[in-house]
mmCIF file of C-alpha atoms in Angstrom:
data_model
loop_
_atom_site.group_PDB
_atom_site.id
_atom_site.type_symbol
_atom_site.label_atom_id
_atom_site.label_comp_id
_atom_site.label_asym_id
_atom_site.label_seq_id
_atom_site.Cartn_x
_atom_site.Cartn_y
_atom_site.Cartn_z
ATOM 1 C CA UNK P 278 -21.185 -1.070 23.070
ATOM 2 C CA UNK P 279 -20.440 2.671 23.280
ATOM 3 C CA UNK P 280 -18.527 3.480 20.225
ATOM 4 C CA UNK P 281 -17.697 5.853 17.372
ATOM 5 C CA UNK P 282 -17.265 4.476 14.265
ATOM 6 C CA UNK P 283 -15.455 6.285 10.993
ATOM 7 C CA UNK P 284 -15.654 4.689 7.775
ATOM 8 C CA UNK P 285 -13.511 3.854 5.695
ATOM 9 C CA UNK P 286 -10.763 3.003 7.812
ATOM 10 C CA UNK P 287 -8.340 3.490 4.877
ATOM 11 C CA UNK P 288 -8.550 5.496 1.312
ATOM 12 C CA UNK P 289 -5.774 6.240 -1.221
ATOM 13 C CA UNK P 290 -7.618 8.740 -3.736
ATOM 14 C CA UNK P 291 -6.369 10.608 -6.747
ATOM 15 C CA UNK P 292 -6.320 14.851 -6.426
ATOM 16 C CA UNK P 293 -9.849 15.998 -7.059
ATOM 17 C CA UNK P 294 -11.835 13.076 -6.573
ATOM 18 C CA UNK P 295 -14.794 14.087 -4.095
ATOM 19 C CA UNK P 296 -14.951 12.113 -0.723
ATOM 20 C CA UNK P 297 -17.094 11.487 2.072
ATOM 21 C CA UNK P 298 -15.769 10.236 5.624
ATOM 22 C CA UNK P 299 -18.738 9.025 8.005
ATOM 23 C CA UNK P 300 -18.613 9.248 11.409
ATOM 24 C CA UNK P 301 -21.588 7.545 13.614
ATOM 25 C CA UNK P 302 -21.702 7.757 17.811
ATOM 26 C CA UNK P 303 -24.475 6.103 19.542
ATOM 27 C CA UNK P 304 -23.737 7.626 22.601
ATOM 28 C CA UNK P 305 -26.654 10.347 22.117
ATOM 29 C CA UNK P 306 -24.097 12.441 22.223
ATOM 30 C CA UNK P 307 -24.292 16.382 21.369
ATOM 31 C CA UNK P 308 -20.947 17.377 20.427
ATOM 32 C CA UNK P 309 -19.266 16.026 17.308
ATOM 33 C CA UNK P 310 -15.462 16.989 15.903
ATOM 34 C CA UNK P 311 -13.515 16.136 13.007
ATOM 35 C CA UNK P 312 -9.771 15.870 13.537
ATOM 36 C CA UNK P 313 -6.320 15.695 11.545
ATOM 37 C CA UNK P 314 -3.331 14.642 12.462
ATOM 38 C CA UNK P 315 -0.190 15.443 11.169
ATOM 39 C CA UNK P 316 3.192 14.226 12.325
ATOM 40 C CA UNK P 317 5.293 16.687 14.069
ATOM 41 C CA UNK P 318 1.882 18.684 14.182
ATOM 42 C CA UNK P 319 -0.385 17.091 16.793
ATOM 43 C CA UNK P 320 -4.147 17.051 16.512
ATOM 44 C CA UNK P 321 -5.635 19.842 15.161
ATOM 45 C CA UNK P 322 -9.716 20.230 14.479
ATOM 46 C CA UNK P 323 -11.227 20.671 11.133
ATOM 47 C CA UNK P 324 -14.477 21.536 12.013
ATOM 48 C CA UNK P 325 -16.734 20.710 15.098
ATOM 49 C CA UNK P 326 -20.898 20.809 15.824
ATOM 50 C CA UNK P 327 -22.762 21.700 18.997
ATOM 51 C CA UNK P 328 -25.923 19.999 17.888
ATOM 52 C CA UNK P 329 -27.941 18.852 14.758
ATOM 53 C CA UNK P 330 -27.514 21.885 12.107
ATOM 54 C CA UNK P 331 -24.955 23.776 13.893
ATOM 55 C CA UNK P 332 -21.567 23.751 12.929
ATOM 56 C CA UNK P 333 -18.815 25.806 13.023
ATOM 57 C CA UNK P 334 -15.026 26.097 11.701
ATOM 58 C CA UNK P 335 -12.362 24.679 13.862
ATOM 59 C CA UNK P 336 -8.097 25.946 13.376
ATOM 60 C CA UNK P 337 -7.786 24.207 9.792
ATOM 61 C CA UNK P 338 -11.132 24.180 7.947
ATOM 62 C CA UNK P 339 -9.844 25.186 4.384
ATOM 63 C CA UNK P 340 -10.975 22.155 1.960
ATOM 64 C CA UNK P 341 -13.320 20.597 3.997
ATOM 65 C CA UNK P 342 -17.578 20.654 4.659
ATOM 66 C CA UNK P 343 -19.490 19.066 7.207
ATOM 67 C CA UNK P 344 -23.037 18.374 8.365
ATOM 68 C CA UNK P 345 -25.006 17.359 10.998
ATOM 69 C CA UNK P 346 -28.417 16.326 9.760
ATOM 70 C CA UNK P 347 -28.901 13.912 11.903
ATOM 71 C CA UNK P 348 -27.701 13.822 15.807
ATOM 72 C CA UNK P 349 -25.510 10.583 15.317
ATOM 73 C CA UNK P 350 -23.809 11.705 12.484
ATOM 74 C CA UNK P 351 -21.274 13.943 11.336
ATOM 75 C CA UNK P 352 -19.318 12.897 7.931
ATOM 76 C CA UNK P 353 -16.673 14.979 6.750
ATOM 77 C CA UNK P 354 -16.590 15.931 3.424
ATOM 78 C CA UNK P 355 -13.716 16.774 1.328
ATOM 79 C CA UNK P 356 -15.003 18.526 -2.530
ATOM 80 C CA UNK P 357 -11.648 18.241 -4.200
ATOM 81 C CA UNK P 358 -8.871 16.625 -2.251
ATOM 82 C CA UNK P 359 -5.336 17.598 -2.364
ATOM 83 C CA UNK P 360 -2.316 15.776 -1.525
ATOM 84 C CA UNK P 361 -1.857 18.626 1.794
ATOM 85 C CA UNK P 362 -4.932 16.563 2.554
ATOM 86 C CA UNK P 363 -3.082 13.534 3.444
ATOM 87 C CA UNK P 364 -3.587 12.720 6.760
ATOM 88 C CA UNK P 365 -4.799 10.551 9.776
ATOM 89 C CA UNK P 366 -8.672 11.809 10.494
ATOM 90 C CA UNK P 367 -10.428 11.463 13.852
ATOM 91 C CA UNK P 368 -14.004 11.704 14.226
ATOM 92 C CA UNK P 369 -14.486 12.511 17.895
ATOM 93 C CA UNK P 370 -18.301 13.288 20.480
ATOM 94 C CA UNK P 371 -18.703 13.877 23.875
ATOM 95 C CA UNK P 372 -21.463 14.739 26.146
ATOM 96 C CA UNK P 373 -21.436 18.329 26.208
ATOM 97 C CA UNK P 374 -19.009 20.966 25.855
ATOM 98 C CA UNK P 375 -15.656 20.081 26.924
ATOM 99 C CA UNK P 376 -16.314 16.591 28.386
ATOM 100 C CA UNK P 377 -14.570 13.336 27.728
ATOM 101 C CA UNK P 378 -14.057 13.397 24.238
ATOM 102 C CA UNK P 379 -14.750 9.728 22.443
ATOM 103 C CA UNK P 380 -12.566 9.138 19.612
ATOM 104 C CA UNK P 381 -13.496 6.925 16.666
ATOM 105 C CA UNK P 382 -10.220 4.797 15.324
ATOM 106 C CA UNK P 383 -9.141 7.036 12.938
ATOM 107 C CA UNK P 384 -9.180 7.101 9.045
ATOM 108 C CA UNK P 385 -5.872 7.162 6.984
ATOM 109 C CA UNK P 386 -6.390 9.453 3.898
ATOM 110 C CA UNK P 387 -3.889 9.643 1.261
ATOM 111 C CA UNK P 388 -3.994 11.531 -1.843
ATOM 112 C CA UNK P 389 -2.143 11.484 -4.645
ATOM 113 C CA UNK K 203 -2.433 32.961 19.819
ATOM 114 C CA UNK K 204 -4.136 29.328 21.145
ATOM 115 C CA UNK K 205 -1.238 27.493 21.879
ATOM 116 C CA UNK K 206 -0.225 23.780 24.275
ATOM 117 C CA UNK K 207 3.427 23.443 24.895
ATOM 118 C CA UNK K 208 4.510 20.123 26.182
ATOM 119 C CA UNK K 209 8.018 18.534 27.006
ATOM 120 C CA UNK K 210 9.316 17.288 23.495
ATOM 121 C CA UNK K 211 10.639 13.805 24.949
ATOM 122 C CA UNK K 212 10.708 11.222 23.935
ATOM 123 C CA UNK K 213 11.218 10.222 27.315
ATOM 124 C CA UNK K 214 12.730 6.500 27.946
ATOM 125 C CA UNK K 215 12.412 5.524 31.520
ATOM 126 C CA UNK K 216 12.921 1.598 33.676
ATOM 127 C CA UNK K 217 10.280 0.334 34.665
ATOM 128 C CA UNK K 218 9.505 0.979 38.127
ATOM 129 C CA UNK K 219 10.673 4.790 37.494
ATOM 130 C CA UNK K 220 8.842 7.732 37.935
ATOM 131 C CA UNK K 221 8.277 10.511 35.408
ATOM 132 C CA UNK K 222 7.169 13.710 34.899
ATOM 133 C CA UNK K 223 5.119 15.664 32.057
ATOM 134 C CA UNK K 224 4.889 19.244 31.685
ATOM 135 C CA UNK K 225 2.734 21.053 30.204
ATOM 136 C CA UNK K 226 1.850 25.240 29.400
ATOM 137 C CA UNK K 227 -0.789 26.986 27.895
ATOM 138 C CA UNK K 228 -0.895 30.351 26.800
ATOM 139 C CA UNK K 229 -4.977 31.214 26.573
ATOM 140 C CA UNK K 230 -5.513 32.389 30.613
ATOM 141 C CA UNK K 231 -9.010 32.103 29.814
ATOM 142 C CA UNK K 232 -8.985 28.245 29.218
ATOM 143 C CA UNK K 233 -11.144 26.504 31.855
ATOM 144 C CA UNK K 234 -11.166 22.869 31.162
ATOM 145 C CA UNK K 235 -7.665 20.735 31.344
ATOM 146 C CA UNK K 236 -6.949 16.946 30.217
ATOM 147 C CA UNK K 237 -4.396 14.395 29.558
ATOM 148 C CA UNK K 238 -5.109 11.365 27.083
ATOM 149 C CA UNK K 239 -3.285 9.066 25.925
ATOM 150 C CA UNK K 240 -2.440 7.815 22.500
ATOM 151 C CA UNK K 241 -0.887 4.262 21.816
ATOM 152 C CA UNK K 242 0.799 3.897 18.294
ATOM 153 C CA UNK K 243 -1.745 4.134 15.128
ATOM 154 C CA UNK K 244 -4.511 4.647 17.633
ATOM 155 C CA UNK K 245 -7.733 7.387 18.451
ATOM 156 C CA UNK K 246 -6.779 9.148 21.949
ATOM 157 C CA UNK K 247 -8.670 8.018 24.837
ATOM 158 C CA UNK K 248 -9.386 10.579 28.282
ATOM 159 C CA UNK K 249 -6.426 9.551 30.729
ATOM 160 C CA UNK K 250 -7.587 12.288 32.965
ATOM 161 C CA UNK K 251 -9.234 15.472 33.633
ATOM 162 C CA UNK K 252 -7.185 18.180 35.704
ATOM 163 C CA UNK K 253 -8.431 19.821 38.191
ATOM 164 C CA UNK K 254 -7.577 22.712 40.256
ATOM 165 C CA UNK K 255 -6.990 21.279 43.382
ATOM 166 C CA UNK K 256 -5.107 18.570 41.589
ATOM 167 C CA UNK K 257 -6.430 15.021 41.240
ATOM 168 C CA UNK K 258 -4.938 11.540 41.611
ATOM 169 C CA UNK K 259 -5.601 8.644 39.831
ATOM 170 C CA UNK K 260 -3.917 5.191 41.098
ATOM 171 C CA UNK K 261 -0.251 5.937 39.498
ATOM 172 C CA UNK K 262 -1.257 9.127 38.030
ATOM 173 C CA UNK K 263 -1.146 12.198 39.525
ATOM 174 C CA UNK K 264 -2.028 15.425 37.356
ATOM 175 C CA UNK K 265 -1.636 19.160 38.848
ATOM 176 C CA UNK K 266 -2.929 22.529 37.381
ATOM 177 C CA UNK K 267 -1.296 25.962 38.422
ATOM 178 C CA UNK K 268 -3.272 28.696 36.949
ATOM 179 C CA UNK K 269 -1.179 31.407 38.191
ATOM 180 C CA UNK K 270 1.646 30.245 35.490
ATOM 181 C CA UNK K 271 -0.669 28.492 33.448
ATOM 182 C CA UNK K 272 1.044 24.869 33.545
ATOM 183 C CA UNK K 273 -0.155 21.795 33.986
ATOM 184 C CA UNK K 274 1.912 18.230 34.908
ATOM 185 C CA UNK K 275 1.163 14.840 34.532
ATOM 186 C CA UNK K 276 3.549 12.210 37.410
ATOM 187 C CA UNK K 277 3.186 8.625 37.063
ATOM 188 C CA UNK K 278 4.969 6.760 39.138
ATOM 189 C CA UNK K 279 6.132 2.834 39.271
ATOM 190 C CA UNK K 280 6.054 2.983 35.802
ATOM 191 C CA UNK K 281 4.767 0.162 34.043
ATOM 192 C CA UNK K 282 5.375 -1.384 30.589
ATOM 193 C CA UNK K 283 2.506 -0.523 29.477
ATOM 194 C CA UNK K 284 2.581 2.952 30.346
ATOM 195 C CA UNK K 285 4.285 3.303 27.101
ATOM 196 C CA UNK K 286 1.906 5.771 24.804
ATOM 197 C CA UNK K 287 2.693 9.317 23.658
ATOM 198 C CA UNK K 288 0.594 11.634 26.652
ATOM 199 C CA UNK K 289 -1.462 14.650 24.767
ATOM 200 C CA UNK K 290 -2.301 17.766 26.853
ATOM 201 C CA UNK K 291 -5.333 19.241 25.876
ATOM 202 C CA UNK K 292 -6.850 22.669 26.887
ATOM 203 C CA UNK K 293 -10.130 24.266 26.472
ATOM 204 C CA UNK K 294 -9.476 27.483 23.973
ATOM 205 C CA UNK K 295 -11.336 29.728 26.200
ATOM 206 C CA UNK K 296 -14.121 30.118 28.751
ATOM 207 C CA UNK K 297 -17.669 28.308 27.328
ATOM 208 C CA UNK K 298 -15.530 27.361 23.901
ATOM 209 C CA UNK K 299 -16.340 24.038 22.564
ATOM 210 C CA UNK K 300 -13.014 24.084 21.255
ATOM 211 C CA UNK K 301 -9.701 21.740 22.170
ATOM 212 C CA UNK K 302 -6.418 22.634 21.571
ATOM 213 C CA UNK K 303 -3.922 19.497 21.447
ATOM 214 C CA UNK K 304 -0.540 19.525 22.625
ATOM 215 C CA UNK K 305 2.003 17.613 19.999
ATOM 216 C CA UNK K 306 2.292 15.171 23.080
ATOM 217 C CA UNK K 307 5.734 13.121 24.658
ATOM 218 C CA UNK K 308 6.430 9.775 23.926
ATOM 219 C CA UNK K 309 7.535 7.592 26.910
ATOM 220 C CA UNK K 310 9.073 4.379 26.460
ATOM 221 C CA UNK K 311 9.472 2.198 29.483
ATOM 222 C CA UNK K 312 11.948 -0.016 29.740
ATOM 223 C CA UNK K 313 12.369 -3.706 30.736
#
């Protein structure tokens, strides 16, 4: 089945405590995007990659790294969380550049 | 400044009704033009691409004017499950790989 997955699902962390999202399509698919969402402030993207090693900021990168080492993944990284941080991710690929976007199901971060 | 402006609803219709989402941008340079839907506490999923010379879709209906940079969703004979919050989503500029969201309307139909 053609899916993107995001793990964990759900994480309560404590303010500075490094964290890793993954995010894994098996849709051969070229473009990955991380996603927050923020009631009252719609989606908004974190950072998003053409293509294995190339990456590049999106509207709200501050506190966040990526990488794409590897075409079917793209985990988000966050060094040193901060409750602003709180939020609903969504780890998102598509074909090429601004096809159908696949969304994985979304993980619920909240610091404290 | 990238920007999607939709209709701030919610919108709470019978079912059987038709209704209407509207929807501007303000980057004349966008290319690419979609509606998805979001059902509570879940991802977004493609509804439907927009196209230029508008495009239908069973119940759905989605138009583009480029000249005032505004694009509407219709469904009509509404259905229960119909009720989602609708996201318009524009390209940020010609060849960007970038999406800009809308904050979406909820629509609640209505037994």
């Amino acid at each position: 089945e053609a899916q993107v997955t995001q793990n964990p699902r759900y994480l309560i962390t404590v303010t500075g405590k490094k964290l890793t999202v993954t995010c894994s399509q098996n849709m051969n698919h070229e473009y990955m995007s991380w996603y927050r969402q923020d009631p009252g402030l719609g989606l908004r993207q974190i950072y998003y990659s053409m293509n294995v090693e190339v990456t590049d900021k999106g509207d709200v990168p501050e506190g966040y790294k990526v990488s794409r080492k590897e075409k079917r993944n793209f985990p988000l990284i966050l060094e040193s969380p901060s409750p602003n941080q709180t939020s609903l991710y969504f780890c998102a690929s598509s074909l090429g550049r601004v096809n159908e976007q696949y969304f994985g199901p979304g993980t619920r971060l909240t610091v404290t | 400044r990238k920007e999607v402006e939709q209709d701030p609803g919610p919108f709470n219709v019978p079912e059987g009704a038709t209704v209407a989402f509207n929807c501007t941008y303000s980057n004349s340079a966008s290319q690419s033009f979609f509606w998805y839907r979001q059902d509570c506490r879940k991802e977004p999923k493609l509804l439907m691409s927009v196209y230029s010379s508008g495009n239908e879709d069973g119940r759905f209906t989605a138009q583009l004017n480029r000249a005032s940079q505004y694009i509407s969703l219709l469904i009509r004979d509404s259905k229960l499950s119909d009720s989602a919050t609708y996201l318009c989503v524009v390209s940020t500029g010609a060849g960007s790989y970038q999406l800009t969201f809308g904050k979406g309307t909820k629509l609640s139909v209505i037994p």
